[in-house]
Coordinates of C-alpha atoms in Angstrom, one line a residue:
M1 CA 132.5 23.6 93.9
A2 CA 131.9 21.1 91.1
R3 CA 133.8 21.7 87.9
T4 CA 132.1 21.8 84.6
P5 CA 133.4 18.8 82.6
V6 CA 135.5 19.7 79.6
T7 CA 133.8 18.4 76.5
R8 CA 135.5 17.0 73.4
S9 CA 133.9 19.8 71.4
S10 CA 135.3 22.6 73.6
G11 CA 138.7 20.9 73.4
M12 CA 138.6 20.8 69.6
S13 CA 137.5 24.5 69.6
R14 CA 140.6 25.4 71.6
R15 CA 142.9 23.4 69.3
R16 CA 141.3 25.0 66.2
R17 CA 141.7 28.5 67.6
S18 CA 145.3 27.8 68.6
A19 CA 146.1 26.5 65.1
Q20 CA 144.5 29.5 63.5
N21 CA 146.4 31.9 65.7
D22 CA 149.7 30.1 65.1
S23 CA 149.2 30.2 61.3
S24 CA 151.9 27.7 60.7
P25 CA 152.7 27.0 57.0
S26 CA 151.8 23.3 57.3
Y27 CA 148.4 24.2 58.8
Q28 CA 147.6 26.9 56.3
A29 CA 148.6 24.6 53.4
K30 CA 146.4 21.8 54.6
R31 CA 143.6 24.4 55.1
R32 CA 143.9 25.6 51.5
E33 CA 143.9 22.0 50.3
L34 CA 140.7 21.4 52.3
L35 CA 139.1 24.5 50.9
Q36 CA 139.8 23.3 47.3
T37 CA 138.3 19.9 48.1
A38 CA 135.3 21.4 49.7
A39 CA 134.8 23.7 46.6
D40 CA 134.8 20.7 44.4
V41 CA 132.2 18.9 46.5
F42 CA 130.0 21.9 46.9
Q43 CA 130.0 22.4 43.1
E44 CA 129.2 18.8 42.4
K45 CA 126.5 18.3 45.0
G46 CA 125.4 21.9 45.9
Y47 CA 125.7 23.5 49.3
D48 CA 122.5 22.1 50.7
A49 CA 123.1 18.5 49.7
A50 CA 126.8 18.4 50.5
T51 CA 127.8 17.1 53.9
L52 CA 131.0 17.3 56.0
N53 CA 131.2 13.5 55.6
D54 CA 131.3 14.0 51.8
I55 CA 134.1 16.5 52.1
A56 CA 136.0 14.4 54.6
E57 CA 135.8 11.3 52.4
R58 CA 137.0 13.2 49.4
F59 CA 139.8 14.8 51.5
G60 CA 140.9 11.3 52.7
T61 CA 140.1 11.9 56.4
D62 CA 137.2 11.6 58.9
R63 CA 134.6 14.1 59.8
A64 CA 136.2 14.8 63.2
S65 CA 139.4 16.0 61.5
I66 CA 137.5 18.6 59.6
Y67 CA 136.6 20.3 62.9
Y68 CA 140.3 21.0 63.4
Y69 CA 140.0 23.5 60.6
F70 CA 136.3 24.6 60.6
A71 CA 133.6 24.4 63.1
S72 CA 130.8 23.7 60.7
K73 CA 129.8 23.3 57.0
K74 CA 128.6 26.9 57.1
E75 CA 131.9 28.2 58.4
L76 CA 133.8 26.2 55.7
F77 CA 131.5 27.5 53.0
Q78 CA 131.9 31.1 54.2
A79 CA 135.7 30.7 54.3
L80 CA 135.7 29.8 50.6
F81 CA 134.3 33.2 49.7
H82 CA 136.0 35.2 52.4
D83 CA 139.5 33.8 51.7
V84 CA 139.3 33.2 48.0
V85 CA 136.4 34.6 46.0
A86 CA 136.4 38.1 47.6
G87 CA 140.1 38.5 46.5
V88 CA 139.3 37.4 42.9
L89 CA 136.4 39.8 42.7
D90 CA 138.7 42.6 43.9
E91 CA 141.3 41.8 41.3
N92 CA 138.6 41.6 38.5
L93 CA 137.2 45.0 39.6
R94 CA 140.6 46.6 39.4
A95 CA 141.3 45.2 36.0
A96 CA 137.8 46.1 34.7
A97 CA 138.2 49.7 35.9
E98 CA 141.5 49.9 33.9
V99 CA 139.8 48.5 30.8
A100 CA 137.0 51.1 31.1
E101 CA 139.6 53.9 31.0
L102 CA 141.5 52.7 27.9
D103 CA 141.5 54.9 24.9
V104 CA 139.9 52.3 22.6
D105 CA 136.4 51.9 21.2
A106 CA 133.6 50.1 23.1
P107 CA 133.8 46.8 21.2
E108 CA 137.4 46.4 22.1
K109 CA 136.7 47.3 25.7
L110 CA 133.9 44.8 25.8
R111 CA 135.9 42.0 24.4
R112 CA 138.6 42.6 27.0
L113 CA 136.0 42.5 29.8
V114 CA 134.6 39.2 28.5
E115 CA 138.2 37.9 28.3
L116 CA 138.9 39.1 31.8
Q117 CA 135.9 37.4 33.2
M118 CA 136.2 34.1 31.4
L119 CA 139.9 33.7 32.1
S120 CA 139.2 34.5 35.8
Y121 CA 136.6 31.7 35.9
E122 CA 139.1 29.3 34.3
N123 CA 142.1 30.4 36.5
N124 CA 140.1 30.3 39.7
Y125 CA 138.1 27.2 39.0
P126 CA 135.8 26.2 40.7
Y127 CA 135.6 29.0 43.2
V128 CA 133.8 31.7 41.2
Y129 CA 131.6 29.2 39.5
L130 CA 130.5 28.1 43.0
Y131 CA 129.5 31.7 43.8
I132 CA 127.4 31.8 40.6
Q133 CA 125.9 28.4 41.1
E134 CA 124.8 28.9 44.7
D135 CA 123.3 32.4 44.0
M136 CA 124.5 34.1 47.2
A137 CA 121.6 36.4 47.2
K138 CA 119.3 33.5 48.0
L139 CA 121.4 31.8 50.7
E140 CA 121.2 32.2 54.4
F141 CA 124.4 34.3 54.3
Q142 CA 123.0 37.1 52.3
S143 CA 122.6 39.4 55.4
T144 CA 126.2 39.0 56.5
P145 CA 128.6 41.9 55.9
W146 CA 131.0 39.8 53.7
A147 CA 128.1 38.6 51.5
K148 CA 126.8 42.2 51.1
D149 CA 130.3 43.3 50.1
M150 CA 130.6 40.6 47.5
L151 CA 127.2 41.5 46.1
R152 CA 128.4 45.1 45.9
K153 CA 131.5 44.1 44.0
T154 CA 129.5 42.0 41.6
K155 CA 127.1 44.9 40.9
R156 CA 130.1 47.2 40.4
F157 CA 131.5 44.9 37.7
E158 CA 128.1 44.8 36.0
S159 CA 127.9 48.6 36.0
I160 CA 131.3 48.8 34.3
V161 CA 130.1 46.5 31.5
A162 CA 126.8 48.5 31.3
G163 CA 128.9 51.7 30.9
V164 CA 130.9 50.3 28.1
L165 CA 127.7 49.2 26.3
E166 CA 126.3 52.7 26.7
Q167 CA 129.6 54.1 25.3
G168 CA 129.1 51.9 22.3
V169 CA 125.6 53.2 21.7
A170 CA 126.7 56.8 22.1
E171 CA 129.6 56.4 19.6
G172 CA 127.4 54.6 17.1
T173 CA 129.1 51.1 17.2
F174 CA 126.3 49.3 19.2
R175 CA 122.7 49.3 18.1
E176 CA 120.4 51.7 20.0
D177 CA 117.1 49.8 19.5
V178 CA 117.9 47.3 22.2
P179 CA 118.2 48.6 25.8
T180 CA 121.7 48.4 27.2
A181 CA 120.4 46.7 30.3
L182 CA 119.0 43.9 28.2
M183 CA 122.2 43.6 26.3
A184 CA 124.1 43.3 29.6
K185 CA 121.7 40.6 30.8
A186 CA 122.2 38.6 27.5
L187 CA 125.9 38.9 27.8
F188 CA 126.1 37.9 31.4
G189 CA 123.7 35.1 30.8
M190 CA 126.0 33.6 28.2
I191 CA 129.1 34.0 30.4
N192 CA 127.7 32.9 33.7
W193 CA 125.9 29.8 32.3
T194 CA 129.3 28.3 31.5
H195 CA 129.4 27.2 35.2
R196 CA 127.1 24.4 34.0
W197 CA 129.5 22.9 31.4
L198 CA 133.0 24.6 31.3
K199 CA 135.5 22.6 33.3
P200 CA 139.2 23.2 32.6
G201 CA 140.9 20.2 31.0
A202 CA 137.7 18.2 30.7
H203 CA 136.3 19.3 27.4
R204 CA 137.6 20.3 24.0
V205 CA 136.4 23.8 24.5
D206 CA 138.4 26.1 26.8
A207 CA 138.1 29.7 28.0
K208 CA 139.9 31.2 25.0
Q209 CA 137.6 29.4 22.5
T210 CA 134.6 30.4 24.5
I211 CA 135.7 34.0 24.5
D212 CA 136.0 34.0 20.7
A213 CA 132.6 32.3 20.2
F214 CA 130.7 34.5 22.6
C215 CA 132.2 37.7 21.3
A216 CA 131.4 36.7 17.7
L217 CA 127.8 35.8 18.6
F218 CA 127.2 38.9 20.7
F219 CA 128.9 41.4 18.4
E220 CA 127.0 40.2 15.3
G221 CA 123.8 41.0 17.2
A222 CA 125.0 44.2 18.9
L223 CA 127.0 46.0 16.3
V224 CA 125.3 48.4 14.0
S225 CA 125.1 47.0 10.5
S226 CA 127.4 48.7 8.0
G227 CA 125.1 47.8 5.1

């Protein structure tokens, strides 16, 4: 009986599976470094335009070496969100839920939520910005379980913010003539648009200054006038 020839591709697949199962520190460290490099490339070029050759060149290797860690650009991109962004969203949700339960007024809660989100963007740069930039709801991954879970977490965070806005209206600190849903969209519009210009260490404006500016601008429009 003739044997089916073993292809280079199948050999690489076995090597990749073996390395992933082994989980050696050196392999995992290199994999994390590759994910960071890929995130930078995806943010700069966009998922559709970026290629494995672009990532390999930035990483200082060749395309074939990338296959030792990931089978395709799609798998690499998914790993960015499964391994990194999902954990960040979980952490942010836990912290946001704690803020919502604090015995403080709505403006203080809202400021803490803005601070939480902006510092998360800065501390986890560029991973969460990549999530915003690519708009996961429009990508081919939207029907996968992990993408649906990430969307659920995002919606949950948004609902916590909406709840704080509603609290502010109820307690008389936020104006009631603007729907809270519209307030939330305005707030998230400001925060999420920072993915276009806020890069840690590259500009004079950092996350802390952005937090102060956004809160000042938002609260002056949202708070009930004392006059």
